[in-house]
Coordinates of C-alpha atoms and ligand atoms in Angstrom, one line a residue:
M1 CA 0.0 0.2 -0.4
P2 CA 1.5 3.3 -1.1
E3 CA 2.5 5.5 2.1
T4 CA 0.7 8.5 2.6
T5 CA 1.6 12.5 4.2
D6 CA -0.9 13.5 4.4
K7 CA -1.7 16.0 7.2
I8 CA -4.7 15.5 9.5
T9 CA -7.8 17.2 8.5
E10 CA -9.6 17.3 12.2
Q11 CA -9.5 20.0 14.6
W12 CA -10.9 20.6 18.1
T13 CA -14.0 22.8 18.2
S14 CA -11.9 25.1 20.9
R15 CA -9.5 25.1 22.8
G16 CA -11.3 24.0 26.1
G17 CA -12.4 20.9 24.0
F18 CA -8.7 19.8 23.3
L19 CA -8.1 20.6 27.2
L20 CA -11.0 18.6 28.5
A21 CA -10.0 15.9 26.3
A22 CA -6.5 16.2 27.2
I23 CA -7.2 16.3 30.8
G24 CA -9.8 13.1 30.5
S25 CA -6.7 11.3 28.8
A26 CA -4.2 12.7 31.8
A27 CA -6.7 11.5 34.6
G28 CA -7.0 8.3 35.4
L29 CA -6.9 5.3 36.5
G30 CA -3.6 6.2 37.4
N31 CA -4.8 8.7 39.6
I32 CA -7.2 7.0 41.3
W33 CA -6.4 3.6 41.3
R34 CA -2.6 3.1 41.1
F35 CA -1.6 6.1 42.6
S36 CA -3.5 5.2 45.4
Y37 CA -1.7 2.1 46.1
V38 CA 1.9 3.3 44.9
A39 CA 1.5 6.2 46.9
G40 CA 0.4 3.4 50.4
E41 CA 3.3 1.4 49.2
N42 CA 5.7 4.7 49.0
G43 CA 5.3 6.0 52.0
G44 CA 3.1 8.5 51.5
A45 CA 4.0 12.3 51.8
S46 CA 7.3 11.9 50.5
F47 CA 6.5 10.4 47.5
L48 CA 3.7 12.8 47.1
I49 CA 6.3 15.7 47.4
I50 CA 8.9 13.6 45.1
Y51 CA 6.3 13.0 42.5
L52 CA 4.9 16.9 42.4
L53 CA 8.7 17.8 42.1
C54 CA 9.0 14.9 39.0
I55 CA 5.7 16.1 37.4
L56 CA 6.8 20.1 37.3
L57 CA 10.0 19.7 36.5
I58 CA 9.9 16.3 34.1
G59 CA 6.5 16.1 33.2
L60 CA 5.4 19.4 31.7
P61 CA 8.1 20.0 29.9
I62 CA 7.6 17.0 28.0
V63 CA 3.6 17.6 27.5
I64 CA 5.1 21.0 26.1
A65 CA 7.3 19.1 24.0
E66 CA 4.7 16.8 22.6
I67 CA 1.9 19.3 22.3
S68 CA 4.3 21.5 19.8
M69 CA 5.8 18.9 18.3
G70 CA 1.7 17.2 17.7
R71 CA 0.4 20.9 16.5
N72 CA 3.5 21.4 14.5
A73 CA 3.7 18.8 12.4
Q74 CA -0.5 18.4 12.6
C75 CA -0.2 14.5 11.8
D76 CA 0.0 11.2 13.5
A77 CA 3.2 10.7 15.9
V78 CA 5.2 8.3 13.3
L79 CA 5.4 11.4 10.7
A80 CA 5.5 13.9 13.1
F81 CA 9.1 12.9 14.1
R82 CA 9.6 11.9 10.0
L83 CA 9.1 15.6 9.2
A84 CA 10.7 17.0 12.1
N85 CA 14.5 15.6 11.7
P86 CA 14.4 13.7 9.0
R87 CA 18.3 13.0 8.8
Y88 CA 18.4 10.6 11.7
P89 CA 15.9 7.5 12.4
W90 CA 14.1 10.0 15.4
H91 CA 10.7 8.6 13.8
L92 CA 12.1 5.1 15.5
T93 CA 10.5 7.0 18.7
G94 CA 6.9 7.4 16.9
G95 CA 7.0 3.8 15.9
L96 CA 7.5 2.9 19.8
A97 CA 4.7 4.8 21.2
V98 CA 2.3 3.7 18.7
A99 CA 3.5 0.1 19.1
G100 CA 3.4 1.3 23.2
C101 CA -0.4 1.9 23.1
F102 CA -1.1 -1.7 22.1
F103 CA 0.3 -2.7 25.4
I104 CA -0.7 -0.2 27.9
L105 CA -4.3 0.0 26.5
G106 CA -4.3 -3.7 26.8
F107 CA -3.2 -3.9 29.8
Y108 CA -5.8 -0.9 31.3
S109 CA -9.6 -2.2 29.5
V110 CA -7.8 -5.5 32.0
I111 CA -8.5 -3.3 35.4
A112 CA -11.3 -0.3 33.0
G113 CA -13.2 -3.4 33.4
W114 CA -13.2 -4.7 36.9
S115 CA -14.2 -1.4 37.6
L116 CA -17.2 -1.8 35.1
K117 CA -18.0 -5.2 36.9
Y118 CA -17.4 -3.4 40.4
F119 CA -19.3 -0.1 39.7
F120 CA -22.7 -2.7 38.3
G121 CA -22.2 -4.5 41.0
A122 CA -23.1 -1.4 43.6
L123 CA -25.9 -0.3 41.6
S124 CA -27.9 -3.7 41.6
G125 CA -26.1 -4.2 44.9
S126 CA -24.6 -8.0 44.2
L127 CA -21.5 -6.3 45.3
W128 CA -23.0 -6.3 49.2
D129 CA -23.6 -10.0 48.8
T130 CA -20.5 -10.8 50.5
D131 CA -18.4 -10.4 53.6
D132 CA -14.6 -11.5 52.5
Y133 CA -14.3 -9.0 49.2
G134 CA -10.4 -10.5 49.4
D135 CA -12.0 -13.8 48.2
Y136 CA -14.6 -11.9 45.9
F137 CA -12.4 -10.3 44.1
S138 CA -9.9 -13.3 43.6
E139 CA -13.3 -15.2 42.6
F140 CA -13.9 -13.1 40.4
I141 CA -10.4 -12.8 38.3
S142 CA -10.0 -16.4 38.2
Q143 CA -12.9 -17.1 36.2
P144 CA -11.7 -16.4 32.5
V145 CA -15.0 -15.6 30.7
E146 CA -16.1 -13.0 33.1
S147 CA -13.2 -10.8 33.6
I148 CA -13.0 -10.9 30.0
S149 CA -16.1 -10.4 29.2
W150 CA -15.8 -7.0 30.9
Q151 CA -12.7 -6.0 29.6
L152 CA -14.7 -6.9 26.2
M153 CA -17.5 -3.9 26.8
M154 CA -14.3 -1.2 27.7
M155 CA -12.9 -2.0 24.6
T156 CA -15.9 -1.4 23.0
L157 CA -17.3 1.5 24.5
T158 CA -13.7 2.9 23.4
V159 CA -14.2 2.3 19.7
G160 CA -17.5 3.4 19.6
V161 CA -16.1 6.9 20.9
V162 CA -13.0 7.1 18.6
A163 CA -14.7 5.9 15.9
G164 CA -17.3 8.9 16.4
G165 CA -13.9 11.0 15.4
I166 CA -12.2 14.0 17.0
R167 CA -15.2 16.4 17.1
K168 CA -18.1 13.6 17.4
G169 CA -16.7 11.1 19.1
I170 CA -13.7 11.8 21.9
E171 CA -14.8 15.8 22.0
A172 CA -18.3 15.0 22.7
A173 CA -17.9 12.4 25.2
N174 CA -15.1 13.9 27.6
R175 CA -17.9 17.5 27.4
Y176 CA -20.0 14.5 29.1
L177 CA -17.8 12.8 31.5
M178 CA -14.9 15.7 32.6
P179 CA -17.1 18.3 34.6
V180 CA -19.3 15.2 36.4
L181 CA -15.8 12.9 36.9
G182 CA -14.9 16.2 38.6
I183 CA -17.6 16.8 40.8
I184 CA -17.4 13.3 41.9
V185 CA -14.0 13.7 43.2
V186 CA -14.8 16.5 45.0
V187 CA -17.6 14.9 46.7
L188 CA -16.0 12.6 47.8
A189 CA -12.8 14.3 49.0
A190 CA -15.8 16.8 51.0
Y191 CA -17.7 13.0 52.7
S192 CA -14.2 11.3 53.8
L193 CA -12.5 14.5 55.2
T194 CA -15.8 14.8 57.5
L195 CA -15.0 10.9 59.5
D196 CA -14.2 10.5 62.3
G197 CA -9.6 10.1 62.6
A198 CA -9.6 11.8 58.8
T199 CA -6.7 13.5 60.0
K200 CA -4.5 10.9 59.9
G201 CA -5.3 10.2 56.6
L202 CA -4.3 14.1 56.0
A203 CA -1.0 13.4 57.6
F204 CA 0.0 10.2 55.9
L205 CA -0.8 12.4 52.4
F206 CA 0.9 15.8 53.9
A207 CA 3.1 15.2 56.5
P208 CA 6.9 13.6 54.9
D209 CA 8.7 10.9 56.7
W210 CA 12.0 11.9 56.2
E211 CA 13.5 8.6 55.8
A212 CA 11.7 7.4 52.6
F213 CA 13.8 10.4 51.1
T214 CA 16.9 8.2 51.6
R215 CA 14.9 5.4 49.6
P216 CA 16.1 5.1 46.1
A217 CA 12.4 2.5 45.8
V218 CA 10.6 6.0 46.3
Y219 CA 11.6 7.7 43.5
I220 CA 11.7 4.9 41.1
A221 CA 8.2 4.5 42.1
A222 CA 7.9 8.4 42.1
V223 CA 8.9 8.8 38.3
G224 CA 7.3 5.7 36.9
Q225 CA 4.5 7.9 38.4
A226 CA 4.7 10.8 37.3
F227 CA 4.7 9.6 34.0
F228 CA 2.0 6.9 33.6
S229 CA 0.2 9.3 35.5
L230 CA 0.8 12.2 33.2
G231 CA 1.3 9.5 30.0
I232 CA 3.2 11.0 28.8
G233 CA 6.1 8.9 26.9
M234 CA 3.6 7.6 23.8
A235 CA 3.0 10.7 21.8
I236 CA -1.0 10.7 23.4
F237 CA -0.1 14.8 23.1
L238 CA 1.7 14.9 20.4
T239 CA -1.0 13.3 18.5
Y240 CA -4.2 15.0 20.5
G241 CA -2.1 18.6 20.1
A242 CA -2.0 17.4 15.9
Y243 CA -5.1 18.3 16.2
L244 CA -5.1 21.8 17.9
G245 CA -5.5 24.9 15.7
H246 CA -2.5 27.3 16.2
G247 CA -3.3 31.3 18.0
H248 CA -3.3 29.2 21.6
S249 CA 0.0 29.2 23.5
I250 CA 1.1 25.5 24.2
P251 CA 3.0 26.3 27.5
G252 CA -0.7 27.5 29.1
A253 CA -2.4 24.9 27.8
A254 CA 0.4 22.7 28.8
A255 CA 0.5 23.8 32.3
T256 CA -3.4 23.6 32.4
I257 CA -3.5 20.3 31.5
V258 CA -0.1 19.2 34.3
A259 CA -2.4 20.7 36.7
G260 CA -5.7 19.1 35.6
D261 CA -4.1 16.1 36.8
T262 CA -2.4 16.3 39.8
L263 CA -5.1 17.8 41.2
L264 CA -7.2 14.5 40.1
A265 CA -5.3 12.6 41.6
L266 CA -4.7 15.1 44.9
F267 CA -8.4 15.0 45.7
A268 CA -8.0 11.0 44.7
G269 CA -5.8 10.9 47.9
L270 CA -8.5 12.4 49.7
A271 CA -10.9 10.5 48.6
I272 CA -9.0 7.6 49.9
F273 CA -6.5 7.9 52.3
P274 CA -8.9 9.7 55.1
A275 CA -11.3 7.3 54.5
V276 CA -9.1 4.7 54.9
F277 CA -7.5 5.6 58.2
S278 CA -10.7 6.3 59.8
F279 CA -11.6 3.0 59.6
G280 CA -8.0 2.0 61.1
L281 CA -7.4 -0.3 57.2
N282 CA -3.8 -0.7 55.5
P283 CA -3.1 1.9 52.8
A284 CA -0.4 -0.2 51.5
Q285 CA -2.1 -3.0 49.9
G286 CA -0.5 -3.5 46.3
P287 CA -2.9 -3.0 43.8
E288 CA -5.6 -4.4 45.0
L289 CA -6.3 -1.5 47.3
A290 CA -9.6 0.0 44.8
F291 CA -11.1 -3.4 45.4
I292 CA -10.8 -4.5 48.0
T293 CA -10.2 -2.6 50.5
L294 CA -12.2 0.0 49.4
P295 CA -15.0 -2.0 49.2
G296 CA -14.8 -3.4 52.2
L297 CA -14.5 -0.1 53.6
F298 CA -17.7 1.2 52.2
T299 CA -19.9 -1.5 53.4
L300 CA -18.6 0.1 57.1
M301 CA -19.4 3.5 56.0
P302 CA -22.5 5.6 56.5
G303 CA -23.5 5.4 52.8
G304 CA -21.7 3.9 51.4
E305 CA -23.7 2.2 49.0
L306 CA -24.0 5.5 47.6
I307 CA -19.9 5.9 47.7
A308 CA -18.9 3.3 46.3
I309 CA -21.7 3.8 43.0
L310 CA -19.6 7.0 42.7
F311 CA -16.9 6.1 43.0
F312 CA -16.9 3.0 40.9
G313 CA -18.0 5.4 38.6
L314 CA -14.8 8.2 38.7
L315 CA -13.2 4.7 37.8
V316 CA -14.7 3.6 34.7
G317 CA -15.6 7.4 33.2
A318 CA -12.0 8.2 34.1
A319 CA -10.2 5.4 32.3
L320 CA -12.5 5.7 29.1
T321 CA -11.0 9.5 28.9
S322 CA -8.0 8.0 29.0
M323 CA -8.5 4.8 26.7
F324 CA -10.0 6.7 24.2
S325 CA -6.4 8.3 23.8
I326 CA -4.5 5.9 24.5
L327 CA -6.1 4.4 20.9
E328 CA -6.3 7.2 19.2
V329 CA -2.3 7.3 18.8
P330 CA -2.3 3.6 16.6
V331 CA -5.5 4.8 14.6
A332 CA -4.2 8.4 13.5
Y333 CA -0.9 6.5 12.5
F334 CA -2.4 3.7 11.1
M335 CA -5.6 5.8 8.7
R336 CA -2.5 7.7 7.3
R337 CA -0.3 4.6 6.6
F338 CA -2.3 2.7 5.0
N339 CA -4.9 5.3 3.9
L340 CA -8.0 3.6 5.7
S341 CA -11.0 4.5 7.0
R342 CA -11.2 6.2 11.0
R343 CA -13.8 3.3 10.9
T344 CA -12.0 0.3 9.9
V345 CA -9.1 1.1 11.5
T346 CA -11.0 1.7 15.0
V347 CA -12.1 -1.4 15.0
S348 CA -9.3 -3.5 13.7
L349 CA -6.9 -2.0 16.4
G350 CA -9.6 -2.5 19.0
A351 CA -9.7 -6.0 18.5
T352 CA -6.1 -6.7 18.1
I353 CA -5.4 -4.4 21.5
Y354 CA -8.2 -6.6 23.0
A355 CA -6.6 -9.3 22.2
V356 CA -3.0 -7.8 23.2
G357 CA -4.5 -7.5 26.4
L358 CA -6.2 -10.8 27.2
P359 CA -3.2 -12.7 28.8
A360 CA -2.9 -10.3 31.1
S361 CA -7.1 -10.5 32.4
L362 CA -6.1 -14.6 32.3
G363 CA -2.9 -14.7 33.9
Y364 CA -5.4 -15.0 37.2
S365 CA -7.2 -17.8 36.0
I366 CA -5.9 -19.8 32.4
F367 CA -2.7 -18.5 32.6
K368 CA -2.1 -18.3 36.5
S369 CA 0.9 -20.5 36.4
I370 CA 3.3 -18.4 34.3
N371 CA 5.1 -15.1 36.2
L372 CA 8.4 -13.1 37.3
G373 CA 9.0 -13.3 40.7
N374 CA 5.5 -13.1 42.1
R375 CA 4.7 -10.8 39.8
T376 CA 1.6 -11.4 37.8
I377 CA 0.7 -10.7 33.6
L378 CA -1.3 -8.3 34.2
E379 CA 1.6 -6.7 37.0
I380 CA 4.5 -7.6 34.6
Y381 CA 2.6 -5.8 31.9
D382 CA 1.6 -2.5 35.2
Y383 CA 5.6 -2.6 35.9
A384 CA 7.1 -2.8 32.6
I385 CA 5.1 -0.1 31.0
S386 CA 5.5 2.7 33.7
N387 CA 9.1 1.6 34.7
F388 CA 10.3 0.8 31.7
L389 CA 8.3 1.7 28.4
L390 CA 7.2 5.3 29.3
P391 CA 10.8 6.3 30.5
V392 CA 12.1 5.5 27.2
G393 CA 9.6 6.8 25.3
G394 CA 10.0 10.2 27.6
I395 CA 13.9 10.2 27.3
A396 CA 14.2 9.8 23.4
M397 CA 11.2 12.6 23.4
A398 CA 13.5 15.5 25.8
L399 CA 15.9 14.1 24.1
F400 CA 14.6 14.9 20.3
V401 CA 12.8 17.9 21.7
G402 CA 16.2 19.3 23.7
W403 CA 18.7 18.4 20.7
G404 CA 17.5 16.5 17.9
W405 CA 14.6 19.6 16.3
G406 CA 17.2 22.7 16.8
K407 CA 16.7 25.4 19.1
S408 CA 15.1 27.5 17.2
S409 CA 12.4 25.5 15.9
A410 CA 11.7 24.0 19.1
L411 CA 11.0 27.7 20.9
R412 CA 9.3 28.5 18.3
A413 CA 7.1 25.7 17.9
S414 CA 6.7 25.7 21.6
D415 CA 5.4 29.5 21.8
F416 CA 8.2 30.1 23.9
N417 CA 10.3 31.9 21.3
N418 CA 13.1 33.6 23.1
S419 CA 11.5 33.4 26.9
V420 CA 13.5 32.8 29.9
L421 CA 11.4 30.6 30.3
G422 CA 12.0 28.8 27.4
K423 CA 15.4 28.6 28.0
F424 CA 14.3 26.8 31.6
W425 CA 12.2 24.7 29.7
L426 CA 14.5 23.2 27.3
F427 CA 17.0 23.1 29.8
C428 CA 14.8 20.2 31.7
L429 CA 14.6 19.2 28.5
R430 CA 18.5 18.4 27.9
F431 CA 19.7 17.6 31.1
I432 CA 17.3 17.5 34.0
A433 CA 14.4 15.0 32.8
P434 CA 17.2 12.7 30.5
I435 CA 19.8 12.4 33.7
F436 CA 16.3 11.6 36.6
I437 CA 14.9 9.3 34.2
G438 CA 18.1 7.7 33.6
L439 CA 18.6 7.0 37.3
A440 CA 15.1 5.8 38.0
F441 CA 15.6 3.8 34.9
F442 CA 19.1 2.5 35.8
G443 CA 16.8 2.1 39.8
A444 CA 14.4 0.1 38.6
S445 CA 16.7 -2.8 36.4
L446 CA 18.8 -2.5 39.5
S447 CA 16.1 -3.4 41.6
K448 CA 14.6 -6.5 39.4
Ligands
LIG501 N1 -2.5 9.2 32.1 C1 -3.4 7.4 32.2 C2 -4.0 7.5 33.6 O1 -3.3 8.5 34.2 C3 -3.5 6.1 31.8 C4 -1.7 6.2 30.6 C5 -0.6 6.0 30.9 C6 -2.4 6.8 29.5 C7 0.4 6.0 29.4 C8 -1.7 7.1 28.4 C9 0.3 6.3 28.3 O2 -4.3 6.8 34.3

């Protein structure tokens, strides 16, 4: 099939539409399910401080870099790199992102499926038919057909929206979902803070334990979480940025996206930790925190049945708005590369990605015997994505925009022009991001 180099023709209706979709992409399971368990395992406040630094000095510069490349090139990730620097094989970074999205979405859809099951369980009341949520959860995930069916439902919803296109699909869905999600997380946090003993949860989140700063694992976890939570390094903001018109300031937009994502994680933390501590539970439960500890907690708290509906509704909605963007990266590439319609590409990629995610789902039943260390297949996906795939993509993105693109092109495309902030941005991309990601990466390989 002849390769086209046509530019994208679709566009967001407005800057607001772009911002909502981009915040929707960043804010997802990472902010709620993953943030709470990683913060729980890594000592809370100390982790939070390092995490916030990573967001500011590494995350924000990379988000600006990605949007600048996308808006400048107005095309998919692979072509964007090729156009920006045709002399060296930088387009492999775009290729890595496209391929990476298959794994991210494959694994993500499994947890999104769990969330959907719990949401319906809370709605119908069947979630309350047990008094042991550890058993409830392990029985559920060890039934292959049930877990892959919920995963299929989430993938189908995602495909349905992405097939609708940028404006009528992705933007429209975010316009409905994002305000609702924002309200839910604020209500949950406000409620949690009224519980007796909530201050212990606040202390856990905000009073640092200085000893934790000496533990390399906390830094590795913080860099990994910053990457995962923002969803950087996989050309997601590059792709969404390609649908953005000129005339909107990129640094301001990126700061809004990063602030939105961070606030959502903080509010999710405020919703979860005060409640966990108020009932004397352990926050360091691992990935099952949201699916074992929290449902148990909901049965104890007044109004818990409604809170559960809100909480799992929040998880499902936040997961969906991220799933759209992860699918859009390969969709944009394959549409252009093979000159196919959006609908055909979306449906075929949706099916392929579903297949890529099946081992993660079936790792608790049919493929139970396959694990590495004591990580299940899903945990291997999660660990490899956050600690290797995203950082490698992120380093490549930072190095390309910092060094490979050309200083004046990068400064012009980002709207920084010759400002001092622009110089600091390039400094972060050239030195801070690669060095810190490299250290964390190296640390992660040592710890494995
Ligand atoms: N940022 C998304 C979240 O927080 C997940 C994501 C990860 C998206 C990696 C894209 C790439 O849930």
